[in-house]
Coordinates of C-alpha atoms in Angstrom, one line a residue:
X274 CA -221.2 -33.6 -57.9
X275 CA -218.7 -36.4 -57.9
X276 CA -215.9 -34.7 -55.9
X277 CA -217.0 -33.9 -52.4
X278 CA -216.0 -31.0 -50.2
X279 CA -216.2 -32.9 -47.0
X280 CA -213.7 -35.8 -46.9
X281 CA -214.8 -39.4 -46.2
X282 CA -212.2 -40.5 -43.7
X283 CA -211.8 -44.0 -42.2
X284 CA -209.7 -43.7 -39.0
X285 CA -206.8 -45.9 -38.5
X286 CA -204.5 -46.9 -35.6
X287 CA -200.8 -46.3 -36.1
X288 CA -199.0 -49.5 -37.0
X289 CA -196.1 -50.8 -34.9
X290 CA -193.6 -50.1 -37.6
X291 CA -194.9 -46.5 -38.0
X292 CA -194.9 -45.9 -34.3
X293 CA -191.2 -47.1 -34.1
X294 CA -190.2 -45.0 -37.1
X295 CA -192.1 -41.8 -36.2
X296 CA -192.9 -41.9 -32.5
X297 CA -189.8 -43.2 -30.7
X298 CA -187.3 -41.2 -28.8
X299 CA -184.9 -41.4 -31.8
X300 CA -187.5 -40.2 -34.3
X301 CA -187.2 -36.6 -35.6
X302 CA -188.9 -34.1 -33.4
X303 CA -191.2 -32.9 -36.1
X304 CA -192.5 -36.5 -36.6
X305 CA -193.3 -36.9 -32.9
X306 CA -195.0 -33.5 -32.9
X307 CA -197.3 -34.5 -35.7
X308 CA -198.4 -37.7 -34.0
X309 CA -199.6 -35.8 -30.9
X310 CA -201.2 -32.9 -32.7
X311 CA -204.9 -33.1 -31.8
X312 CA -206.0 -31.2 -34.9
X313 CA -204.9 -34.1 -37.1
X314 CA -206.9 -37.2 -37.9
X315 CA -205.3 -40.6 -38.8
X316 CA -206.4 -41.9 -42.2
X317 CA -206.7 -45.6 -43.2
X318 CA -204.9 -46.2 -46.5
X319 CA -206.0 -49.3 -48.3
X320 CA -203.0 -49.9 -50.5
X321 CA -200.7 -50.4 -47.5
X322 CA -202.8 -53.3 -46.0
X323 CA -204.2 -54.9 -49.2
X324 CA -204.7 -58.6 -48.9
X325 CA -202.6 -59.9 -51.8
X326 CA -204.1 -63.4 -51.5
X327 CA -207.5 -61.9 -52.5
X328 CA -206.5 -59.3 -55.1
X329 CA -203.5 -58.1 -57.1
X330 CA -204.6 -54.5 -56.8
X331 CA -201.8 -52.3 -55.4
X332 CA -199.5 -55.3 -55.5
X333 CA -196.5 -53.0 -56.2
X334 CA -197.2 -50.8 -53.2
X335 CA -198.4 -53.5 -50.8
X336 CA -195.7 -55.9 -51.8
X337 CA -192.4 -54.6 -53.2
X338 CA -192.8 -51.2 -51.6
X339 CA -193.9 -52.5 -48.2
X340 CA -190.7 -53.7 -46.8
X341 CA -188.1 -52.5 -44.3
X342 CA -185.6 -52.0 -47.1
X343 CA -188.0 -50.0 -49.3
X344 CA -190.9 -48.1 -47.6
X345 CA -190.5 -49.4 -44.1
X346 CA -193.3 -47.4 -42.5
X347 CA -196.1 -45.1 -43.6
X348 CA -198.6 -43.1 -41.6
X349 CA -201.3 -40.7 -43.1
X350 CA -202.9 -37.8 -41.3
X351 CA -205.6 -35.4 -42.4
X352 CA -205.3 -31.7 -41.5
X353 CA -208.4 -29.6 -42.2
X354 CA -208.3 -26.0 -43.3
X355 CA -208.7 -23.5 -40.5
X356 CA -212.4 -22.5 -40.2
X357 CA -211.6 -18.8 -40.2
X358 CA -209.9 -19.1 -43.6
X359 CA -212.2 -21.6 -45.3
X360 CA -213.9 -20.6 -48.5
X361 CA -215.7 -22.8 -50.9
X362 CA -214.1 -21.1 -53.9
X363 CA -210.5 -20.8 -55.0
X364 CA -208.8 -17.5 -54.8
X365 CA -208.3 -15.5 -58.1
X366 CA -205.1 -17.2 -59.1
X367 CA -206.0 -20.7 -57.9
X368 CA -203.2 -21.0 -55.4
X369 CA -205.3 -21.7 -52.3
X370 CA -206.3 -25.4 -51.6
X371 CA -210.0 -26.2 -51.8
X372 CA -209.9 -28.3 -48.6
X373 CA -207.5 -29.7 -46.0
X374 CA -204.4 -31.6 -46.8
X375 CA -203.0 -35.1 -46.3
X376 CA -199.7 -35.4 -44.3
X377 CA -198.0 -38.7 -45.2
X378 CA -195.0 -39.7 -43.1
X379 CA -192.8 -42.3 -44.6
X380 CA -189.4 -44.0 -44.1
X381 CA -187.2 -45.0 -46.9
X382 CA -184.6 -47.7 -46.9
X383 CA -181.6 -48.3 -49.2
X384 CA -183.6 -50.7 -51.3
X385 CA -185.1 -47.8 -53.3
X386 CA -181.7 -46.3 -54.3
X387 CA -180.9 -45.1 -57.8
X388 CA -177.5 -43.4 -57.1
X389 CA -175.6 -44.4 -54.0
X390 CA -177.6 -43.5 -50.8
X391 CA -180.1 -41.6 -52.9
X392 CA -183.7 -42.7 -53.6
X393 CA -184.6 -43.4 -57.3
X394 CA -186.7 -40.6 -58.9
X395 CA -189.3 -43.2 -60.0
X396 CA -189.9 -44.2 -56.4
X397 CA -190.3 -40.5 -55.5
X398 CA -192.9 -40.2 -58.3
X399 CA -194.8 -43.2 -57.0
X400 CA -194.9 -41.7 -53.5
X401 CA -196.3 -38.4 -54.8
X402 CA -198.8 -40.2 -56.9
X403 CA -200.1 -42.5 -54.2
X404 CA -200.4 -39.5 -51.8
X405 CA -202.4 -37.5 -54.3
X406 CA -204.5 -40.6 -55.1
X407 CA -205.4 -41.0 -51.4
X408 CA -206.4 -37.3 -51.3
X409 CA -208.6 -37.9 -54.4
X410 CA -210.2 -40.9 -52.9
X411 CA -211.3 -39.3 -49.6
X412 CA -213.0 -36.5 -51.6
X413 CA -214.7 -38.8 -54.0
X414 CA -218.1 -40.6 -54.0
X415 CA -217.8 -43.9 -52.3
X416 CA -216.9 -46.7 -54.7
X417 CA -215.5 -44.5 -57.4
X418 CA -212.0 -45.0 -58.9
X419 CA -209.4 -42.3 -59.5
X420 CA -206.9 -42.3 -62.3
X421 CA -203.8 -40.2 -62.9
X422 CA -204.0 -38.5 -66.4
X423 CA -201.0 -36.2 -66.0
X424 CA -198.2 -36.0 -63.4
X425 CA -195.6 -33.2 -63.4
X426 CA -192.6 -33.4 -61.0
X427 CA -189.9 -30.9 -60.2
X428 CA -186.9 -32.4 -58.4
X429 CA -185.1 -29.9 -56.1
X430 CA -182.9 -32.0 -53.8
X431 CA -182.0 -35.7 -53.6
X432 CA -183.8 -37.8 -51.0
X433 CA -181.0 -39.4 -49.0
X434 CA -181.5 -43.0 -47.8
X435 CA -182.2 -44.2 -45.2
X436 CA -184.4 -41.3 -44.1
X437 CA -187.7 -40.2 -42.8
X438 CA -189.8 -37.7 -44.8
X439 CA -193.2 -36.0 -45.1
X440 CA -195.3 -35.9 -48.3
X441 CA -198.1 -33.3 -48.3
X442 CA -200.9 -33.6 -50.8
X443 CA -204.0 -31.4 -51.3
X444 CA -206.9 -30.8 -53.7
X445 CA -206.2 -27.6 -55.7
X446 CA -209.0 -27.3 -58.2
X447 CA -211.9 -29.3 -59.4
X448 CA -214.9 -29.1 -61.8
X449 CA -218.4 -30.0 -60.8
X450 CA -218.0 -33.2 -62.6
X451 CA -215.1 -35.7 -62.8
X452 CA -211.9 -33.7 -63.1
X453 CA -209.6 -32.7 -60.3
X454 CA -206.2 -31.0 -60.0
X455 CA -203.9 -31.8 -57.1
X456 CA -200.6 -30.7 -55.7
X457 CA -198.0 -32.5 -53.5
X458 CA -194.5 -32.0 -52.2
X459 CA -192.0 -34.0 -50.2
X460 CA -190.2 -32.2 -47.4
X461 CA -188.3 -33.0 -44.2
X462 CA -191.0 -31.8 -41.9
X463 CA -189.1 -28.5 -41.1
X464 CA -189.9 -26.9 -44.4
X465 CA -187.0 -28.1 -46.6
X466 CA -188.6 -29.1 -49.9
X467 CA -187.1 -31.9 -51.9
X468 CA -189.7 -32.5 -54.6
X469 CA -192.8 -30.6 -55.9
X470 CA -195.6 -32.1 -58.0
X471 CA -198.9 -31.3 -59.6
X472 CA -201.3 -33.7 -61.3
X473 CA -204.5 -33.9 -63.2
X474 CA -206.9 -36.7 -62.1
X475 CA -210.1 -38.2 -63.4
X476 CA -212.8 -39.7 -61.2
X477 CA -214.6 -42.8 -62.7
X478 CA -218.0 -43.4 -61.1
X479 CA -218.6 -46.9 -59.8
X480 CA -220.7 -49.2 -61.9
X481 CA -224.2 -49.8 -60.5
X482 CA -224.7 -53.1 -58.8
X483 CA -227.2 -55.4 -60.6

């Protein structure tokens, strides 16, 4: 089975910019509460720290979108399903997640605007996509690559800039092979939903080393 039920998580320390954006006295209360929640595990995200001198992979995210005026800070946490409710199978209508979810805190600057003081919808789509891609990667065999085949987005409210938000992403359904369906949403941490999304992903196994 390509997609795993137990996530492979590389722990990460919170970056100085994320600590300032999400853990300071002026940060929203819900951000500070997430950072001290012992049930959550920090997750290393490679795209944020990619060495652009060695590779052009994720250059859009690690370069243009890694700036105080665009996405000034990002911090990812993993929240497992409660043990009492965990079941290896979906419910009958497929609305229950298969495993835990990723909680991605991020701050937006005015450099991502479309309309005045409003984040461009394409930037929002990119955030949803990278959050679901990270969820895909931690449930995949090491070395595999994940690709978006279909991405559906429902915009509910504009994302005001500058601002701090939470993107939640989780694995909804998968086959015993290479296909996976994920869901994600962006909210303000208090349950106010701005954007919803679902996507179909394909896992491409790593080529064997010669």
